[in-house]
């Protein structure tokens, strides 16, 4: 009986290990996105702004918030992706990851994305910087995002699974227009994106 249980456990774990990895995320040229390599996040639908960048919003100067450039031809600022498992070199869909800007900032803080606290004025949760790179757990739950396939392109999602007992509300990341500034925020309408490697 013990032998049968051991064998059953072994087979169960073998099947789990053999489960196929999620699909890799591809850039605009059909190449796999690599962790730690610089990319631009661009809108998949043209004519409504350019790539993602940083800007001060409202009355604050720091931290800077993640926004979409006003000019459709602008690439925005380069970013890197850091999967929850740092040994994984390829960025895959439906996988927890940190997103980090790779550009100088006037704010002497981390340039890792995080979901800000609920904004009572706008009744929104905005994407800002100041997150922690790595260290998955309840203290960093707001720093983890995912890339999901959406129609024939991709979307960004806040739905972290790095903390099994944490309660999170999974939502798409979309665009919230604040006085002409296109800010990233949780939304029912996803922001369709594509990725272009910085050359």
Short mmCIF file of N, CA and C in Angstrom, two decimals, residues 22 129 150:
data_model
loop_
_atom_site.label_atom_id
_atom_site.label_comp_id
_atom_site.label_asym_id
_atom_site.label_seq_id
_atom_site.Cartn_x
_atom_site.Cartn_y
_atom_site.Cartn_z
N UNK A 22 3.77 28.22 -20.10
CA UNK A 22 2.94 29.17 -20.85
C UNK A 22 3.68 29.68 -22.08
N UNK A 129 5.40 54.39 -9.74
CA UNK A 129 6.68 53.72 -9.51
C UNK A 129 7.01 53.78 -8.02
N UNK A 150 -4.35 38.93 -25.73
CA UNK A 150 -5.67 39.54 -25.85
C UNK A 150 -5.94 39.79 -27.33
#
